[in-house]
Coordinates of C-alpha atoms and ligand atoms in Angstrom, one line a residue:
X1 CA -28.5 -42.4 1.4
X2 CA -30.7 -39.3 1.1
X3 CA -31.7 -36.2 2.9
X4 CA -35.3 -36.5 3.7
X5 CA -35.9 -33.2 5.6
X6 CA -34.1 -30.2 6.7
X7 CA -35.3 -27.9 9.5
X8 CA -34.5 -24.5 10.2
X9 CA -34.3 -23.8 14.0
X10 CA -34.1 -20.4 14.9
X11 CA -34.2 -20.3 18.7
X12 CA -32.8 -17.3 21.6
X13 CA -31.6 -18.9 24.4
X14 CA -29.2 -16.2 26.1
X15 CA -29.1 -15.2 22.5
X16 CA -30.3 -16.2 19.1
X17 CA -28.7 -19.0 17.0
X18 CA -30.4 -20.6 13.4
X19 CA -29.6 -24.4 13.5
X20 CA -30.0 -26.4 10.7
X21 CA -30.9 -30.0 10.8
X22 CA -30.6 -32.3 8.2
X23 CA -32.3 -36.0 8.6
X24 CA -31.6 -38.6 6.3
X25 CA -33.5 -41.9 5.1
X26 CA -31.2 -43.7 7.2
X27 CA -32.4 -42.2 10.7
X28 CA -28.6 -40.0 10.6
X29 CA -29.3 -36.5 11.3
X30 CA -26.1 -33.6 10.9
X31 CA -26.3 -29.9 12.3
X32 CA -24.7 -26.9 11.1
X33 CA -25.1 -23.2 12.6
X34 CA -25.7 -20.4 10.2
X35 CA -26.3 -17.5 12.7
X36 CA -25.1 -14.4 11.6
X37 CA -25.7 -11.9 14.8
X38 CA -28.3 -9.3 14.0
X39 CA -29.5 -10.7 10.7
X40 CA -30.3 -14.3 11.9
X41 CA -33.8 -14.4 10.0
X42 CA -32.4 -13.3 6.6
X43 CA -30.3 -16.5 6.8
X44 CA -33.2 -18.3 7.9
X45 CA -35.2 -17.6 5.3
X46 CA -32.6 -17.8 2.5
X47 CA -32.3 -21.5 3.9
X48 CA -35.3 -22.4 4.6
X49 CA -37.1 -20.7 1.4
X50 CA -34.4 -20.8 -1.1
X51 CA -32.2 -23.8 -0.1
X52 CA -34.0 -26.7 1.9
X53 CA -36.1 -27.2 -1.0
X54 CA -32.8 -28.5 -2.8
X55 CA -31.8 -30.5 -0.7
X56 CA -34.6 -33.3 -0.3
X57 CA -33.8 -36.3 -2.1
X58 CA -29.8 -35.5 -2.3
X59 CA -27.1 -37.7 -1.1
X60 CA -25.7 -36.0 1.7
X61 CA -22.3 -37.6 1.1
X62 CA -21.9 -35.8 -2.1
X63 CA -20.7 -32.6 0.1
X64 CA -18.6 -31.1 -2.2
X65 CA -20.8 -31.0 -5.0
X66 CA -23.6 -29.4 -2.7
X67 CA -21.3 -26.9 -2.0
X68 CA -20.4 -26.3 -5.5
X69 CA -24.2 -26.6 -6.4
X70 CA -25.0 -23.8 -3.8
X71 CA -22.6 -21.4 -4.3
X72 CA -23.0 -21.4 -8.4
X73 CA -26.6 -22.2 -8.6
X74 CA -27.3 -18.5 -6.8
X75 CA -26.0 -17.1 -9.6
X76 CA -25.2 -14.4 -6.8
X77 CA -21.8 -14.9 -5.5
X78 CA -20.4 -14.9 -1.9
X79 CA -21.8 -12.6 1.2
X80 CA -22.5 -13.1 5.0
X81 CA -25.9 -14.2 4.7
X82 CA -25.2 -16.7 1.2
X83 CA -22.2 -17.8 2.8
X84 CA -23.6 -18.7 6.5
X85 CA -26.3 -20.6 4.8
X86 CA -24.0 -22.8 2.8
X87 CA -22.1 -23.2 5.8
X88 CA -24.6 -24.5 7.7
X89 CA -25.3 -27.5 5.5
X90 CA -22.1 -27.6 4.6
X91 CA -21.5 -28.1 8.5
X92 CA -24.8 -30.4 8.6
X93 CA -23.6 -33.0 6.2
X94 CA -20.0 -33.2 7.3
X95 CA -21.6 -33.9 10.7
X96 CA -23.2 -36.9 9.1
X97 CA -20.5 -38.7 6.9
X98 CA -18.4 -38.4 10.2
X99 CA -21.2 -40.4 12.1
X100 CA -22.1 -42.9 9.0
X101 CA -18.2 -43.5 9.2
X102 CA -18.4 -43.8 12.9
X103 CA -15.7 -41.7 13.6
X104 CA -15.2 -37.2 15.1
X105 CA -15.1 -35.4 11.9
X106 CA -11.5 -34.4 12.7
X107 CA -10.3 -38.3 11.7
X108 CA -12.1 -37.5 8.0
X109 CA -10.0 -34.2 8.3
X110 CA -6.9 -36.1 8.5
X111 CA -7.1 -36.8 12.2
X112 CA -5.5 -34.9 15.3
X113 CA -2.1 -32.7 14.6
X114 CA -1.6 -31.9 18.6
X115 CA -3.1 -33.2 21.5
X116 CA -5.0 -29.4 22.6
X117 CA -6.4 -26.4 21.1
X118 CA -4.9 -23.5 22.7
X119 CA -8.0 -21.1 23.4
X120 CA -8.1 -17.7 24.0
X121 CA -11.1 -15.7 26.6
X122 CA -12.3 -12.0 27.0
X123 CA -11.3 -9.9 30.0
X124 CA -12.4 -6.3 29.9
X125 CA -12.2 -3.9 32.7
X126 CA -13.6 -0.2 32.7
X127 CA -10.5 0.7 34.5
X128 CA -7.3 -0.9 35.6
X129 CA -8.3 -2.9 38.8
X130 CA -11.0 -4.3 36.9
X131 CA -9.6 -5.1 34.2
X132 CA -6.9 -7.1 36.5
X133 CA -9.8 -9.2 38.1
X134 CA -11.4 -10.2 35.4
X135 CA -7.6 -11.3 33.8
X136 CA -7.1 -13.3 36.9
X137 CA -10.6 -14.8 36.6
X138 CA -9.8 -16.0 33.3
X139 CA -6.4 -17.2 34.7
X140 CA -8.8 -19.5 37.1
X141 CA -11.0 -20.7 34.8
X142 CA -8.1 -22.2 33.2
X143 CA -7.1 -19.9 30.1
X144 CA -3.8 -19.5 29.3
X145 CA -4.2 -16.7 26.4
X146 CA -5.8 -13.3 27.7
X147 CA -7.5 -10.7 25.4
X148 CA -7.7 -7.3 26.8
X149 CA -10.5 -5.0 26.2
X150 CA -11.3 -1.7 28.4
X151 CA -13.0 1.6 28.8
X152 CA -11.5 4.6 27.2
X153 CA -11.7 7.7 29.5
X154 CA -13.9 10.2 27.8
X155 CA -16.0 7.6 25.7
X156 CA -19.1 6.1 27.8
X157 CA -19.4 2.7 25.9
X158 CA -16.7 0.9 24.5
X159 CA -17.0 -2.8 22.5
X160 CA -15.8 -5.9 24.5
X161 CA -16.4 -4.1 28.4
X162 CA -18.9 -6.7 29.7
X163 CA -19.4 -4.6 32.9
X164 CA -19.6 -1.3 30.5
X165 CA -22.3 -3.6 28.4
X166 CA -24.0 -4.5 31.5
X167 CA -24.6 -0.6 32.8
X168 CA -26.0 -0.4 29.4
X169 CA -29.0 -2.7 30.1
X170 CA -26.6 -5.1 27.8
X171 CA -25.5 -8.7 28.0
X172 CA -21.8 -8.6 26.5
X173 CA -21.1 -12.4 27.3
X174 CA -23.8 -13.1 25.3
X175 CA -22.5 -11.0 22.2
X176 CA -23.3 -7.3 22.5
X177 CA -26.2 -7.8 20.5
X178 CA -28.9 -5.9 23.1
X179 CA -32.5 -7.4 22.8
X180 CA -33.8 -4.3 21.4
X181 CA -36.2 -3.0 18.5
X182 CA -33.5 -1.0 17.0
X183 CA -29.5 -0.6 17.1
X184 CA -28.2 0.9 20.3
X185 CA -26.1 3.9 19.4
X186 CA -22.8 4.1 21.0
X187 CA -20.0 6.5 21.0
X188 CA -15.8 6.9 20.1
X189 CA -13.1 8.9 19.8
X190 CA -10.4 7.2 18.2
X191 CA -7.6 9.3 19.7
X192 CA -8.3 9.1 22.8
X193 CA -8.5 5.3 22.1
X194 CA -5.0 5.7 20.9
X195 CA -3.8 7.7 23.9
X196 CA -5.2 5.3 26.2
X197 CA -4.4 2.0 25.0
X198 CA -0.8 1.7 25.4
X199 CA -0.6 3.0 28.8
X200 CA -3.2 -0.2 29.4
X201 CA -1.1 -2.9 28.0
X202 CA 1.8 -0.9 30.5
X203 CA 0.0 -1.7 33.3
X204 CA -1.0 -5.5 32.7
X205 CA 2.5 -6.2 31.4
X206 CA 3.7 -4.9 34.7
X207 CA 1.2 -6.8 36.4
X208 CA 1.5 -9.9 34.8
X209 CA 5.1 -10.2 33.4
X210 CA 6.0 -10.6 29.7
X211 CA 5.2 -14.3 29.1
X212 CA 1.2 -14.6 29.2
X213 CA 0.5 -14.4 25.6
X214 CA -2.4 -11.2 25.2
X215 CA -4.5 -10.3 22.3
X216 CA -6.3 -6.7 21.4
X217 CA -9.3 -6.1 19.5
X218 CA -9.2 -3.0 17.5
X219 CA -13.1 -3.8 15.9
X220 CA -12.3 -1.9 12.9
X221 CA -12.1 1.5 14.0
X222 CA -8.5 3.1 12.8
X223 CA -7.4 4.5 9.9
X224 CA -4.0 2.8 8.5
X225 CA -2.4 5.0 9.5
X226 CA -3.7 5.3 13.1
X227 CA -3.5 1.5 12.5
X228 CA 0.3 2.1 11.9
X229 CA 1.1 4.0 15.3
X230 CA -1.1 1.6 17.2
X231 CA 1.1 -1.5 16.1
X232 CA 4.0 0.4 16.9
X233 CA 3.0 1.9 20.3
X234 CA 2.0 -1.9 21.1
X235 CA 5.3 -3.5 20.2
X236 CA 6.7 -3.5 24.0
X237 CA 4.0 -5.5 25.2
X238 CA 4.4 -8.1 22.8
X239 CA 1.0 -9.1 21.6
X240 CA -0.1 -11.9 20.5
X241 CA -2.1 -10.4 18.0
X242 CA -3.9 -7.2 17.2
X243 CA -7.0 -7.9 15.5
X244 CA -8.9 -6.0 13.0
X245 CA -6.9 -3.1 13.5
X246 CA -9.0 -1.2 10.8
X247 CA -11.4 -2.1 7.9
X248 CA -10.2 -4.3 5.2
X249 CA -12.5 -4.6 2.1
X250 CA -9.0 -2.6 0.8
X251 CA -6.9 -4.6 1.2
X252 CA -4.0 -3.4 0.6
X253 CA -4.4 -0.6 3.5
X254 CA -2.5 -3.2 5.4
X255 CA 1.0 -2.7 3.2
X256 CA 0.8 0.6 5.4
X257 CA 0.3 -1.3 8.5
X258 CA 2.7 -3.6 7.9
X259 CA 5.6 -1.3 7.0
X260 CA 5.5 0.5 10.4
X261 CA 5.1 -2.0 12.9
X262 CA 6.3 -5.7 13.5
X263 CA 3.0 -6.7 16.1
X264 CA 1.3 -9.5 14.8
X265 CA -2.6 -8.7 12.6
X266 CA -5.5 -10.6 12.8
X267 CA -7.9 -10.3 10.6
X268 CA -11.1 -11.6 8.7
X269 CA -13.8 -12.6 11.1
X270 CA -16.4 -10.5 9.0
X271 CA -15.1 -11.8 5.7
X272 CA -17.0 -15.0 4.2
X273 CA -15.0 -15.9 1.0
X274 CA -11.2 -16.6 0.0
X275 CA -11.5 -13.6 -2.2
X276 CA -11.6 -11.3 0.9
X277 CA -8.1 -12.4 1.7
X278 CA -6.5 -13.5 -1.1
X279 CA -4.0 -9.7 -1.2
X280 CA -4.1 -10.4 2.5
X281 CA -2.4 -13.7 2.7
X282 CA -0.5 -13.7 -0.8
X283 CA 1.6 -10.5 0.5
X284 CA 1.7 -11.8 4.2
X285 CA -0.1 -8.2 5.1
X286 CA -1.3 -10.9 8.0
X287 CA -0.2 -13.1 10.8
X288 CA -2.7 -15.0 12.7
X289 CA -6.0 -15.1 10.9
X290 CA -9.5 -15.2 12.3
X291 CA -12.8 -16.4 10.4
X292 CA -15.6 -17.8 11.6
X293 CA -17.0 -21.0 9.7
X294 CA -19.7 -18.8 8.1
X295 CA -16.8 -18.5 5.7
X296 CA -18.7 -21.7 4.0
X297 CA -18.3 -23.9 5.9
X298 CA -15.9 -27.0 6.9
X299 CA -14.8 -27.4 3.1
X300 CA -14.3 -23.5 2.5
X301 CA -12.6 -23.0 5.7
X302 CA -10.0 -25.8 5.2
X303 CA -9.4 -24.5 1.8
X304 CA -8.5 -21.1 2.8
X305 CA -6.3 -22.5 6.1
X306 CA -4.4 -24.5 3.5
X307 CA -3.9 -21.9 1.0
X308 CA -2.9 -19.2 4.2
X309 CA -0.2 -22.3 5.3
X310 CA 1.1 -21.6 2.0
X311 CA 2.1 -17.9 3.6
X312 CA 2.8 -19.5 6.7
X313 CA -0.6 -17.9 8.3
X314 CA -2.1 -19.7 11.0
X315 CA -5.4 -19.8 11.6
X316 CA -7.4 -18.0 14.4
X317 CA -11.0 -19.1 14.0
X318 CA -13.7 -16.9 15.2
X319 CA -15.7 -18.1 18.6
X320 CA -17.7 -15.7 20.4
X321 CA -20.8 -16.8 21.4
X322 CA -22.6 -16.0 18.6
X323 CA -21.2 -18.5 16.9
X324 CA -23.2 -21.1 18.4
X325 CA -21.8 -24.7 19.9
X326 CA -22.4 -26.3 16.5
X327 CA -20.2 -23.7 15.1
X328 CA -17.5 -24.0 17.4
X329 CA -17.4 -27.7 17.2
X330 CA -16.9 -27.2 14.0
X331 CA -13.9 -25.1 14.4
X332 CA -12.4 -27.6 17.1
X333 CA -12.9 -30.1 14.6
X334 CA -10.6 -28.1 12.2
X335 CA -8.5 -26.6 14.5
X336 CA -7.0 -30.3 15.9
X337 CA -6.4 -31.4 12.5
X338 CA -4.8 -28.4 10.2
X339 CA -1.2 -28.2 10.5
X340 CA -1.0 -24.1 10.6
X341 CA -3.3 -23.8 13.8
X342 CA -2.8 -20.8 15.5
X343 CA -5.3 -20.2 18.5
X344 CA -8.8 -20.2 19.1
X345 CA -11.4 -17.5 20.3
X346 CA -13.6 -19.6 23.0
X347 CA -16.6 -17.4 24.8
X348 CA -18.5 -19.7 27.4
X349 CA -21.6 -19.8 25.9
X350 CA -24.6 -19.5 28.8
X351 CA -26.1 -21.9 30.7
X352 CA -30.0 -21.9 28.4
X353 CA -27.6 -22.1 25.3
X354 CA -25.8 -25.5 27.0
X355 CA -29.9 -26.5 27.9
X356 CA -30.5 -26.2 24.3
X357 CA -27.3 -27.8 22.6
X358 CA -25.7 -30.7 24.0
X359 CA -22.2 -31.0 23.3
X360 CA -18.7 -33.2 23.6
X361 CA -15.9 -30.8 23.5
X362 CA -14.3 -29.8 26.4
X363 CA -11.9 -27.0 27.7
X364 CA -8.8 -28.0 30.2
X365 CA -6.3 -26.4 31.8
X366 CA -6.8 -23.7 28.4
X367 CA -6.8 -26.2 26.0
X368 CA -10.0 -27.0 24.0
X369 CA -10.8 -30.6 22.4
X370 CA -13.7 -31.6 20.3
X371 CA -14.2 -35.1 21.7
X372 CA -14.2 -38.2 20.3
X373 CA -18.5 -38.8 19.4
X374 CA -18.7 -40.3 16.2
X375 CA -19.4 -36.5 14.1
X376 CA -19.4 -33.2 15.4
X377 CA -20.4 -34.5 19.1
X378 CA -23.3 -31.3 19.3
X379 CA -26.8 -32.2 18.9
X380 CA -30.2 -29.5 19.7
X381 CA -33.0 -30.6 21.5
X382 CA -36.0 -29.4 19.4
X383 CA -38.3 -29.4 22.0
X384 CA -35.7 -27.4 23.9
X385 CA -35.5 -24.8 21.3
X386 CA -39.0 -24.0 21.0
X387 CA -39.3 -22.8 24.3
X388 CA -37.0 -19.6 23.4
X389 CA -38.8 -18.0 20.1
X390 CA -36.7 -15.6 18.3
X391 CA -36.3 -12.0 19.5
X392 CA -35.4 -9.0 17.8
X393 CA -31.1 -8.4 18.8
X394 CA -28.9 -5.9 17.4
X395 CA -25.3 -5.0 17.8
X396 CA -24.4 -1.6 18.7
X397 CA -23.2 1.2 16.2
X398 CA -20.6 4.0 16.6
X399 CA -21.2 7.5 16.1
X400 CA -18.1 10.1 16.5
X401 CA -19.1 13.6 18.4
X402 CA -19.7 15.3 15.3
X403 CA -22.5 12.5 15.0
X404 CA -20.6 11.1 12.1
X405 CA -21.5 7.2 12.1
X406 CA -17.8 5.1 13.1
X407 CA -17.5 0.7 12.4
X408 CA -18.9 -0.2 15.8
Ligands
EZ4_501 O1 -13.3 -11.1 18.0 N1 -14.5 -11.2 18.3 C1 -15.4 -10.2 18.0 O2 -15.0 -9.2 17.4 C2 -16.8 -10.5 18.4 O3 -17.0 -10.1 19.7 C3 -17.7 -9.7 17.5 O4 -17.9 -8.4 17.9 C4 -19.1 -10.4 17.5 O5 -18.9 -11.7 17.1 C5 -20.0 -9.7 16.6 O6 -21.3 -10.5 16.5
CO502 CO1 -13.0 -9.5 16.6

């Protein structure tokens, strides 16, 4: 078999995604999703310019070695926008072995290890009763893992508030990324944060009782030491995780972390290689882990689950919805068949997205399962896709009141 074309779809519904479809001279086509939010054309062009024209005329079962051949023949190693690229074709041409074998990609992946994929969704609140409805709306739509995000009194826009997003001329469910010209500046105050937050996770406790399992998104903003007293202020409430709790490029800030407080860490979801975890998960610095499948891919990502398993690390793959449905089928795929599954991040992507991707998983009763179509079980509709041309999106950034720029 051989790939005969490749197209690059970059297309906005809601939000903007770049799809990669790979046809073959057998009539099989695979897609993989290599958006990375805010810099979705650099990936498009590094695929479309640099890559596509090495694909035509390869056999698109050879998967490995087109990964290897990728990643090496860059001569520039690892990095978002490399990464996502190989990780869309990487996605791509599992999604077509899986359908020349006739079979969901999770049987080639050593087939199901539970029956459900225990997802988690977003409430926010900009204060306490809000914050309760839109836990109990989650509760109805049928999730049984809560995180919690909300306002911070004394900071006017906070990351993960959809209603906060919103009175910001913002879209949160579809990413924070606002449809502007430029990056929308936003404000913190990291104290206050730290005053507030515990008094928060009080409240829904008290509201909710101790057995719903909650998670908390720290987006990178603490010192380790801040990181420290947060973990340990939390430990009451008994989180599920506390994610990104502060930057990790060092990674061996987290010893800190991890000496003071026994609440589980999450981290990685901006990472793209092994390399960015390897202190991470060889001194178990983390619990659950999150990474989205621009870490390379379906072959990189199983790689670094079963090297984390070694640490007894469970996974926690990345899916808000900018990772697109091709991406998160992906994940299901992966996350029914590893061992050392942890949970799974699941946004409902918007209704122009679902017009634009057709897909087989489904969510039940807060489980998540990819389906059983022969592949990944998401296709695009071209024609679909080229009614939404790309616009311009960017996340937010932070700047502190002495105007010193903050991780957003
Ligand atoms: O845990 N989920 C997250 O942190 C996401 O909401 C990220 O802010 C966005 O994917 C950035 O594009
Ligand atoms: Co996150």
């Amino acid at each position: 078999m051989k790939i005969v074309t490749a197209d690059v779809i970059v297309s906005s519904p809601d939000r903007n995604f770049v799809t990669l479809r790979i046809t073959t001279d057998e009539g099989l086509t695979g897609v993989g999703d290599g958006t990375l939010n805010g810099r979705e054309l650099a990936v498009a062009s590094y695929l479309a310019d640099h890559v596509v024209p090495l694909l035509i005329g390869r056999d698109p079962h050879r998967i490995e070695d087109t990964w290897q051949f990728l990643y090496r023949s860059a001569y520039w190693r690892r990095g978002p926008v490399t990464m996502a690229a190989i990780a869309a074709v990487d996605v791509a041409l599992w999604d077509i072995k899986a359908k020349a074998a006739g079979m969901p990609l999770y049987q080639l992946l050593g087939g199901a290890s539970r029956t459900g994929i225990m997802a988690y969704g977003h409430a926010s609140g900009r204060d306490t009763q809000e914050l309760f409805d839109s836990i109990r709306k989650h509760l109805e739509l049928g999730y049984r893992s809560i995180r919690v995000q909300t306002s911070v009194p004394g900071i006017n826009a906070v990351y993960g508030v959809a209603a906060q997003a919103e009175a910001y001329g913002g879209r949160y469910d579809y990413e924070p990324a606002r449809r502007t010209p430029l990056p929308a500046e936003e404000d913190w105050d990291t104290r206050a944060y730290l005053r507030h937050l515990p008094t928060v996770f009080e409240a829904v406790r008290n509201e909710f009782g101790p057995e719903l399992p909650l998670l908390h998104d720290g987006h990178h903003r603490m010192t380790p030491i801040q990181a420290a007293r947060l973990g340990k202020d939390l430990e009451p409430y008994d989180l599920f995780w506390l994610e990104d709790c502060t930057p990790a490029e060092n990674q061996e800030a987290l010893r800190l972390v991890r000496q003071h407080t026994t609440t589980p860490l999450a981290i990685g979801e901006i990472f793209n290689t092994v390399w960015d975890y390897q202190t991470l998960i060889r001194e178990q610095l983390i619990d659950v882990r999150s990474a989205v499948t621009h870490t390379g891919g379906i072959t990189a990502m199983r790689k670094l689950l079963d090297f984390a398993a070694q640490y007894q690390i469970k996974s926690g793959i990345h899916g808000p919805t900018d990772i697109s449905p091709v991406g998160m089928a992906a994940a299901l795929h992966l996350d029914l068949a590893i061992h050392n599954f942890g949970i799974q991040e699941y946004m409902q992507h918007g209704p122009l997205t679902n017009e634009v991707f057709s897909q087989s998983f489904t969510f039940e009763n807060g489980y998540l399962h990819p389906g059983d179509e022969p592949g990944l079980g998401v296709d695009i509709d071209v024609e679909a896709a080229a009614r939404f041309p790309y616009q311009p999106a960017y996340l937010p950034f932070n700047r502190l009141k002495d105007g010193t720029v903050h991780d957003w």
